[in-house]
Short mmCIF file of C-alpha atoms in Angstrom, two decimals:
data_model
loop_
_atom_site.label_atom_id
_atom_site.label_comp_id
_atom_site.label_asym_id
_atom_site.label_seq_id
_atom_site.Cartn_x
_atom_site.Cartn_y
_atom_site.Cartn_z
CA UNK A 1 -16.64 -28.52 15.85
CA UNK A 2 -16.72 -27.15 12.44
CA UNK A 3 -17.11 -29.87 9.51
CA UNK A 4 -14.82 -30.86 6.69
CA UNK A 5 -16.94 -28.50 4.07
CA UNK A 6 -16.13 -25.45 6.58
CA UNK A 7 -12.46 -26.44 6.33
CA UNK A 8 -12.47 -26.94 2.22
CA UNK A 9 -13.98 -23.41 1.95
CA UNK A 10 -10.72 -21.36 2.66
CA UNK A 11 -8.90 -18.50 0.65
CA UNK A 12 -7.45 -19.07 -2.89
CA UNK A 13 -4.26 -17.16 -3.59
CA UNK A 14 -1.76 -19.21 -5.66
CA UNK A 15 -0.62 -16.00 -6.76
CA UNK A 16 -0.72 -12.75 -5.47
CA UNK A 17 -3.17 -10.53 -7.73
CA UNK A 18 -5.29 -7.78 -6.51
CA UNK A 19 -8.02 -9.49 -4.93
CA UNK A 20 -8.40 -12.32 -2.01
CA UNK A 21 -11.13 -15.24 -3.06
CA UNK A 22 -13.21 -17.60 -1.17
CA UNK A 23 -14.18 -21.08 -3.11
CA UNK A 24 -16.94 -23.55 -2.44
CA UNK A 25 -16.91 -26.41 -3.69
CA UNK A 26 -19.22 -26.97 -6.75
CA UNK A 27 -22.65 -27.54 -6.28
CA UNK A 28 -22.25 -27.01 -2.56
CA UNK A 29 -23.59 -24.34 -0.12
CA UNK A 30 -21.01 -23.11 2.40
CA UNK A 31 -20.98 -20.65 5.01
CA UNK A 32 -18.08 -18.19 6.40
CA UNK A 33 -17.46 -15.17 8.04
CA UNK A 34 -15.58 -12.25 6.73
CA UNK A 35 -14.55 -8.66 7.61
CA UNK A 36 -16.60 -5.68 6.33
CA UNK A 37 -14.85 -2.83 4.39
CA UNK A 38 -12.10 -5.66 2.78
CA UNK A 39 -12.46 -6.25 -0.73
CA UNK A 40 -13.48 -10.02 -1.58
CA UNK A 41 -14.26 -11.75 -4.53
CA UNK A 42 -16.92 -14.35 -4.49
CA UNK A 43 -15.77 -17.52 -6.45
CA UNK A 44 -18.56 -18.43 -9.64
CA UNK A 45 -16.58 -20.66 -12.25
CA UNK A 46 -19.48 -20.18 -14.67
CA UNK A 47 -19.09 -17.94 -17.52
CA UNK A 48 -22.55 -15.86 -18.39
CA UNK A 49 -23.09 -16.59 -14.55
CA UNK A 50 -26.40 -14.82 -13.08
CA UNK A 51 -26.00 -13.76 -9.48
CA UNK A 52 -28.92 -13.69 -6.89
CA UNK A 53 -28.60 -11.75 -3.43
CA UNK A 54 -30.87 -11.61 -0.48
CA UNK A 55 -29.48 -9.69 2.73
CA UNK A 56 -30.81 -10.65 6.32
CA UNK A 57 -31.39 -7.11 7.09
CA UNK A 58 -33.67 -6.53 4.14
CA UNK A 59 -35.63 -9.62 4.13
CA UNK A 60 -38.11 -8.77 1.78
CA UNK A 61 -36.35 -8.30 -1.22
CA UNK A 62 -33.75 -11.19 -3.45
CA UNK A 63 -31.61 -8.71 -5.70
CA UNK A 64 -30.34 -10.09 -8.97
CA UNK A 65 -27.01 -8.88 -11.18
CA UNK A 66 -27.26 -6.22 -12.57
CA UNK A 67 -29.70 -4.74 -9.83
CA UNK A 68 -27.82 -1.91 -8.89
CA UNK A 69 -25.80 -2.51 -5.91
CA UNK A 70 -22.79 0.11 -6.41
CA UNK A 71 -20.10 -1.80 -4.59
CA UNK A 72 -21.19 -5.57 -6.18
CA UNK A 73 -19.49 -6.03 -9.41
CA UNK A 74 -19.65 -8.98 -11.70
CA UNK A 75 -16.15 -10.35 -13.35
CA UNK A 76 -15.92 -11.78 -16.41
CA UNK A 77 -15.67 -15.49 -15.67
CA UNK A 78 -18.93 -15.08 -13.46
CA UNK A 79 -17.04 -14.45 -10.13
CA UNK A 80 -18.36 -11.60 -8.17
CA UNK A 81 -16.08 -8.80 -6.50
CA UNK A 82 -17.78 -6.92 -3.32
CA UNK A 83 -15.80 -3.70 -2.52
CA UNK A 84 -15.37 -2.34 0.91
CA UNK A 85 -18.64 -4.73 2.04
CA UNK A 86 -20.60 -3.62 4.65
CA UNK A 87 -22.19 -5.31 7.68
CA UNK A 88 -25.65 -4.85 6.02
CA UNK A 89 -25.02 -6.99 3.38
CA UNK A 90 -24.52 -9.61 5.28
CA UNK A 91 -26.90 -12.62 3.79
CA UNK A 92 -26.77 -15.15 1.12
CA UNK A 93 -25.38 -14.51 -2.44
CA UNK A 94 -26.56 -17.92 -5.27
CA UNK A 95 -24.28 -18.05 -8.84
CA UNK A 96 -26.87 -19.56 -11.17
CA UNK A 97 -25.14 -20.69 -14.72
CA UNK A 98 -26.93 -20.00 -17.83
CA UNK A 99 -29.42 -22.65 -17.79
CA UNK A 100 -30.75 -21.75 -14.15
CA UNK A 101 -29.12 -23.88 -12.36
CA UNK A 102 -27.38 -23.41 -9.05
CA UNK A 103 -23.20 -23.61 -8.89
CA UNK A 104 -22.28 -22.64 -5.52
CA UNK A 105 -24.39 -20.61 -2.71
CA UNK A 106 -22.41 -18.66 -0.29
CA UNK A 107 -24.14 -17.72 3.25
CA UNK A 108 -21.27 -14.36 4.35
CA UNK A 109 -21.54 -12.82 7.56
CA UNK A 110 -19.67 -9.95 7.24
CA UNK A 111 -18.56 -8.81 10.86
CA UNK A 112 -18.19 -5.18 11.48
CA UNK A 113 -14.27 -4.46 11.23
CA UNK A 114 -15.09 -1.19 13.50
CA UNK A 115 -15.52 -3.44 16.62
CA UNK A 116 -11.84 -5.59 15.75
CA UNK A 117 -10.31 -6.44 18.85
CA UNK A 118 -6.37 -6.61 18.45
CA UNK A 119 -4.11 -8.30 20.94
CA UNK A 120 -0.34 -8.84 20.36
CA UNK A 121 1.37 -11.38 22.33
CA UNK A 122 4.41 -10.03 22.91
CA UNK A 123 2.68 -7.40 25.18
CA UNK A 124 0.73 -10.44 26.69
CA UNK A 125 -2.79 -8.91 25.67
CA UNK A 126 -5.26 -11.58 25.72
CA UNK A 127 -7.98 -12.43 23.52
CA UNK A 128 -11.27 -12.55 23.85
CA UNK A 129 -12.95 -15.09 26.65
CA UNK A 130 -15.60 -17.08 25.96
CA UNK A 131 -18.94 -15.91 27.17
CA UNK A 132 -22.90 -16.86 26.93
CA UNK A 133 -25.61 -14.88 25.22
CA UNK A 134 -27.78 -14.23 27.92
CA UNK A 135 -27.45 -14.49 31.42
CA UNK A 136 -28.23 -18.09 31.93
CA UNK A 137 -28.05 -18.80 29.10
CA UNK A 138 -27.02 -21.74 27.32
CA UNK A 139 -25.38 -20.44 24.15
CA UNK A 140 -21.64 -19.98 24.11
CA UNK A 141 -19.82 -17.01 21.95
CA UNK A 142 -16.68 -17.83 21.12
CA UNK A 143 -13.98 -16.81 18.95
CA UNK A 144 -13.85 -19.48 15.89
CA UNK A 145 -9.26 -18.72 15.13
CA UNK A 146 -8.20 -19.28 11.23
CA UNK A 147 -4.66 -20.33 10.95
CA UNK A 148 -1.61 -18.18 11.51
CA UNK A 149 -0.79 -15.96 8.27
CA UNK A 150 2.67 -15.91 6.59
CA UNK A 151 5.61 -14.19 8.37
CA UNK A 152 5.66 -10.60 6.96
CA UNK A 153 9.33 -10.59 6.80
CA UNK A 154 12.22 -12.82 5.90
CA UNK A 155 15.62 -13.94 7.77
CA UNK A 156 14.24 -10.69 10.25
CA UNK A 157 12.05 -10.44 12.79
CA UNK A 158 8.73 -9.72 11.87
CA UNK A 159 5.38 -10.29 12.74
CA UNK A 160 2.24 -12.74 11.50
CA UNK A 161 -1.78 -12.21 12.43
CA UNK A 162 -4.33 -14.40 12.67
CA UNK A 163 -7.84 -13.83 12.33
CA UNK A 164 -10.93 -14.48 14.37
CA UNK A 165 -14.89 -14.46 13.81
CA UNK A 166 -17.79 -14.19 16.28
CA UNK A 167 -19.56 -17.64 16.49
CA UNK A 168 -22.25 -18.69 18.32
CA UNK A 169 -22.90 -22.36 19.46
CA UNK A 170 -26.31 -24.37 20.96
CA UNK A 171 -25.63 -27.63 22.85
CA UNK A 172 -25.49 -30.31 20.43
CA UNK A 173 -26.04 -27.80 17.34
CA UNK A 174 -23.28 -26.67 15.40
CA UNK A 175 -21.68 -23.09 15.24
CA UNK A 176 -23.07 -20.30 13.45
CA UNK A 177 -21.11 -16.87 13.00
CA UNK A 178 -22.97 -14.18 15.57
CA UNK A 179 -25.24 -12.71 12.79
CA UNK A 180 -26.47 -15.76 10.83
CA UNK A 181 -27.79 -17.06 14.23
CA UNK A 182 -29.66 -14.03 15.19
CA UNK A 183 -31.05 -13.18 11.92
CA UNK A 184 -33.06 -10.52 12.92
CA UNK A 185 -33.21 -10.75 16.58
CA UNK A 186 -32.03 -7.33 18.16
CA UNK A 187 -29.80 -8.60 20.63
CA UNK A 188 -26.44 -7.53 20.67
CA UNK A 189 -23.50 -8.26 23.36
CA UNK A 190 -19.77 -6.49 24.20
CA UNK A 191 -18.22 -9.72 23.44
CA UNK A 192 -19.81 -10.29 19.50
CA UNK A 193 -16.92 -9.11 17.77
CA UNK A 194 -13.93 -9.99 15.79
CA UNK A 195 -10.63 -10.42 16.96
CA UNK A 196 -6.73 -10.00 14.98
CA UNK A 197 -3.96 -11.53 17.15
CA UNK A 198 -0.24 -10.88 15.96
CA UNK A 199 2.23 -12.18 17.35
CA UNK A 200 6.50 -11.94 16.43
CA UNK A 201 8.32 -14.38 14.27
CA UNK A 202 11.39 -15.32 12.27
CA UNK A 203 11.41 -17.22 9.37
CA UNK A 204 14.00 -18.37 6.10
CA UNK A 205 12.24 -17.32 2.97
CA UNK A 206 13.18 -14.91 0.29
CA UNK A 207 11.56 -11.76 -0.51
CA UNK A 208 11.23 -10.70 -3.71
CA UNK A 209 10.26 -7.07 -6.03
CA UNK A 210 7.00 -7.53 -7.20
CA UNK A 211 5.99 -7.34 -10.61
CA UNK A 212 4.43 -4.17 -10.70
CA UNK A 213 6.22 -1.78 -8.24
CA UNK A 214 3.90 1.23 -7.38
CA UNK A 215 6.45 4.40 -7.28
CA UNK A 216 4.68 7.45 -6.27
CA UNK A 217 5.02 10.52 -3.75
CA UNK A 218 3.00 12.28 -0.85
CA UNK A 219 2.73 15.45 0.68
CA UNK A 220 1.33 15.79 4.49
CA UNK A 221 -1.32 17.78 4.51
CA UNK A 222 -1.69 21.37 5.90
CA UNK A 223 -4.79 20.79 7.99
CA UNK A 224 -4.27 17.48 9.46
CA UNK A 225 -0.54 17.83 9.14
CA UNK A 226 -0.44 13.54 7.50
CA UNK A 227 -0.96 11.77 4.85
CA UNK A 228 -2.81 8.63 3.95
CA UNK A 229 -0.86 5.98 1.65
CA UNK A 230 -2.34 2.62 0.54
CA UNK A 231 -0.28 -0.41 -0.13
CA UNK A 232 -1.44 -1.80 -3.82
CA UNK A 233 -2.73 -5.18 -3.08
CA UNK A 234 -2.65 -5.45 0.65
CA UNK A 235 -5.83 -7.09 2.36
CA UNK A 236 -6.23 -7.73 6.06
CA UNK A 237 -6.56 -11.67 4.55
CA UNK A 238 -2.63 -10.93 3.53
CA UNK A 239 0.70 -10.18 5.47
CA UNK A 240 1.66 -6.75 4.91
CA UNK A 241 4.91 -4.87 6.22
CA UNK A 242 5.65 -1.35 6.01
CA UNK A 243 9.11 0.72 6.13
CA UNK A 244 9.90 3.95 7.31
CA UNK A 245 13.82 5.05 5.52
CA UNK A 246 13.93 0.75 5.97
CA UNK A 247 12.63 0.95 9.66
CA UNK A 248 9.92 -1.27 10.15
CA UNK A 249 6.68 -0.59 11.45
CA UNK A 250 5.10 -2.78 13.64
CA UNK A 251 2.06 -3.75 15.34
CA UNK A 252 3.71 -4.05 18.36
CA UNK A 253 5.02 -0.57 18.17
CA UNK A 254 1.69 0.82 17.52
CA UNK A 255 -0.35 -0.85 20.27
CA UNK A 256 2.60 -0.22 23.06
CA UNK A 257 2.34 3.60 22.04
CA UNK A 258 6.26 3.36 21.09
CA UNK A 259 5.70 4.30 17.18
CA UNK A 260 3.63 7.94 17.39
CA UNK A 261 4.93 8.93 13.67
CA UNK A 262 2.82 6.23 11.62
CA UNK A 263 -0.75 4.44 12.25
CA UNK A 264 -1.14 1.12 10.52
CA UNK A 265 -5.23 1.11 9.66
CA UNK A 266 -6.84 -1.54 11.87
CA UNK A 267 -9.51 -1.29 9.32
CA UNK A 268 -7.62 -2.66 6.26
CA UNK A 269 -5.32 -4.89 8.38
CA UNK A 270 -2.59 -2.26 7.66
CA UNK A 271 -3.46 -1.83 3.96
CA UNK A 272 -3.08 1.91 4.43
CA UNK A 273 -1.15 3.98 6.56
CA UNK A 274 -0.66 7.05 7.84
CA UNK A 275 2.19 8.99 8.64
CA UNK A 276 3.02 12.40 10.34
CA UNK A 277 6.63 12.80 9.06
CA UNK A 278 8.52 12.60 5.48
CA UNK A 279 10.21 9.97 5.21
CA UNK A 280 10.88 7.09 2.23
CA UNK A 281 7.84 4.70 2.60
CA UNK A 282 7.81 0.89 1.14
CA UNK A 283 5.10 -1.88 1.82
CA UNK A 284 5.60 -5.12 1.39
CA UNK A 285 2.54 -7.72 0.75
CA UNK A 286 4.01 -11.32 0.94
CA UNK A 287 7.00 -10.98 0.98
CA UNK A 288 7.01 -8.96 -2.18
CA UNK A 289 7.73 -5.14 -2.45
CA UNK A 290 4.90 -3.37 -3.80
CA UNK A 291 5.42 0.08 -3.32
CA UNK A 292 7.48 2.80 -2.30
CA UNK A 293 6.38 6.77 -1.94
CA UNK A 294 8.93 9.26 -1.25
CA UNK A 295 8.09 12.98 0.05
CA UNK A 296 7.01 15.79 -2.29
CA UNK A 297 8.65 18.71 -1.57
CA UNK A 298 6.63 21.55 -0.05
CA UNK A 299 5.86 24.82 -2.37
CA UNK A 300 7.90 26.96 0.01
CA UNK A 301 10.61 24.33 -0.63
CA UNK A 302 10.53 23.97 -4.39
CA UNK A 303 10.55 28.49 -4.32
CA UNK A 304 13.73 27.87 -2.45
CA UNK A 305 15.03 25.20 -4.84
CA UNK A 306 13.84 27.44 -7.88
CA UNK A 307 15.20 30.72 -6.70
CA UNK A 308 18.51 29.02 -6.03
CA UNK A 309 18.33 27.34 -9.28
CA UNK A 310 18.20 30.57 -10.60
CA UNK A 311 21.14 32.21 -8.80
CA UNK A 312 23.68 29.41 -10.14
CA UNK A 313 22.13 30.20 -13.38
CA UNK A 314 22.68 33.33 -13.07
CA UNK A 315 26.61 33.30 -11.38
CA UNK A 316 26.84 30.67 -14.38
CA UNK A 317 26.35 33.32 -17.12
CA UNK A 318 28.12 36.21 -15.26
CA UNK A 319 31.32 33.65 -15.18
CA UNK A 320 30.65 33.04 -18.96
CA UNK A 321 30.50 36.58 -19.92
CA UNK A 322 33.46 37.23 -17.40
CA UNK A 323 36.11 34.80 -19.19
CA UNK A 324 35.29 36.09 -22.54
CA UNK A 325 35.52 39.62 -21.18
CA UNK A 326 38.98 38.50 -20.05
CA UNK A 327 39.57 36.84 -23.14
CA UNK A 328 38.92 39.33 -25.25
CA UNK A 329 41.22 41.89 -23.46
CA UNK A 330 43.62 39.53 -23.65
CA UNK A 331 43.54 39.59 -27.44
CA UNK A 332 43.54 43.63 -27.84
CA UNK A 333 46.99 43.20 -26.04
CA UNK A 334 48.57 41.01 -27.80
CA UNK A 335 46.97 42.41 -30.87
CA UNK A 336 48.48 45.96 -29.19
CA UNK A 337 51.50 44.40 -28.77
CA UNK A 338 52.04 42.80 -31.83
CA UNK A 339 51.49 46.78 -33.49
CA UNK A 340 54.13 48.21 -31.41
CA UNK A 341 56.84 45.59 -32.47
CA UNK A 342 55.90 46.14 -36.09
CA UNK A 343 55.98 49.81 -35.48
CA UNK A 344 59.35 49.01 -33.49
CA UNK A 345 60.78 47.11 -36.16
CA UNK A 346 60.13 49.87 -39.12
CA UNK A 347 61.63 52.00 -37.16
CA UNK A 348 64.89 50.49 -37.16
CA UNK A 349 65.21 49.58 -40.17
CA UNK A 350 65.00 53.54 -40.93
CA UNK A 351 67.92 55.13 -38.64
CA UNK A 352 69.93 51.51 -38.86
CA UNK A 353 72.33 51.96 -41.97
CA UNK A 354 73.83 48.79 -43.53
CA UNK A 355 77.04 48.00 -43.42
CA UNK A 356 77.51 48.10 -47.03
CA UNK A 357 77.01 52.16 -47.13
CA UNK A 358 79.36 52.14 -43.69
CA UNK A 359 82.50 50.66 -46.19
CA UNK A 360 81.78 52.79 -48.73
CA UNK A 361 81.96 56.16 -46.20
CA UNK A 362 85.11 54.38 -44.80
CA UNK A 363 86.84 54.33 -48.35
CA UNK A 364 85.73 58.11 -48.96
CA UNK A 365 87.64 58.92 -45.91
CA UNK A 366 91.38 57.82 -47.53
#
């Protein structure tokens, strides 16, 4: 049965920023297991904090901060953030404050995400069974569950994972995740792995637009015919929903072979995804959009749009330059016509006599 310490050392995330963190209490020394190649950040409240690392498989050597280890980085207020970790650095990591002195030691077994086993009720997969180490033997592997995630989706049906970490138990001693208690031993067994189990739901909450919405576009590529987008934010420690033109994409979709346009990453917990088609892509990570990516048009498509851009351009200026054409013959005619009425009226007044000089001839005549 894990103790009360195991249970205070659980993930901090009163808001959502970019990273997941673990805690231990201060002064204490707790021990977890986590997924490889998913950022974490290593609580240290300690400013000027000096961090200490020794990894099981290279027990010869403690590296100190800042020892170069390319994916460790220290944070300001003496956290540290490991990047994609890898099973290999799988040890013990001390925050020392200025003076020395120890503030929290984490023990992390970091369990290879490329052995996840993923079950989804609704298909009734099961998880993993309980098995022993050896044959005989007397220690028991189990699967040590954290507690249900967040429903990905609100007032609709969505879907909520769990995860689960290789442990391994003695009689009367308490559990230890798979790697910690085999140290160096080169054993290995089918059934030491971790496990994600998803599983439909429904629940009332609100979702909301993030603060910082990620709009950006894609273009499949011409030798693997996909693309690879990455939801801002997302962590397999987070619920995370993707759309496809407001179509969700599921987990259940995936593993029943129904959805054969998109993969959701087991590897990042659905953090990135790939797709086959274009199509207007969102991702939500707690209930909060983070980012949408719409399709880049093709070059052979923006030619087309270009040349036909073009050609209205072009109909555009003949229409202009036809209308004044017409406008300007319609000028020279009335211009025309307004010569041939003066000419007209000149005219007349020359072979028209007045009717003064027609009395006077009238008079002559008596």
């Amino acid at each position: 049965m894990l103790t009360t310490l195991w249970r205070l050392l659980s993930f901090a995330v009163p808001v959502l920023g970019l990273y997941v963190s673990v805690r231990c209490p201060h002064g204490k020394q707790c021990q977890r297991a986590l997924l490889s190649n998913n950022d974490i950040l290593l609580h240290c409240n300690s400013s000027g904090a000096e961090w200490h690392y020794f990894f099981l498989q290279d027990e010869t050597n403690w590296y100190s901060h800042p020892h170069s280890v390319s994916n460790i980085e220290i944070m300001p207020e003496g956290s540290i953030l490991i990047k994609s970790p890898l099973p290999s650095q799988t040890g013990i990591y001390n925050c020392l404050d200025r003076n020395g002195i120890q503030v929290v030691q984490y023990e992390i077994d970091f369990q290879d995400i490329s052995t996840l086993h993923i079950t989804h009720r609704g298909l009734d997969q099961k998880p993993l069974q309980n098995d022993t180490l050896s044959l005989g033997g007397k220690e028991i592997i189990f699967t040590y569950w954290e507690p249900w995630q967040d429903c990905n989706r609100c007032r609709k049906l969505g879907e909520r994972k769990r995860l689960g970490y290789c442990y391994i138990q003695e009689p009367l001693e308490k559990p230890l995740p798979c790697w910690f208690y085999l140290g160096d031993a080169k054993l290995w067994s089918s059934r030491m792995r971790p496990e994600m189990q998803v599983e439909a739901c429904n629940v009332q909450c609100k979702t909301s637009d993030g603060s910082d919405i990620t709009f950006d576009s894609f273009e499949l590529s011409e030798e693997s015919g996909s693309a690879w987008l990455t939801c801002r934010s997302g962590s397999i420690y987070r619920p995370i929903i993707w759309e496809a033109n407001s179509t969700p994409l599921t987990w259940q979709g995936q593993l029943s072979g129904q959805d054969v346009t998109t993969i959701l990453d087991p590897s990042s917990g659905g953090r990135r995804l790939q797709v086959f088609q274009p199509a207007i892509y969102t991702c939500f990570v707690q209930q909060q959009l983070i980012a949408r990516f719409n399709p880049r048009p093709g070059l052979d498509v923006l030619e087309i749009l270009q040349r036909e851009e073009a050609r209205h351009q072009l109909e555009a200026g003949r229409a202009r330059k036809g209308k004044a054409d017409t406008v300007f013959k319609g000028l020279k005619l009335m211009f025309l016509a307004g010569t041939m009425l003066g000419l007209f009226g000149v005219l007349l007044k020359l072979f028209r006599p007045s009717r003064s000089k027609r009395s006077n001839r009238t008079l002559l005549v008596k």
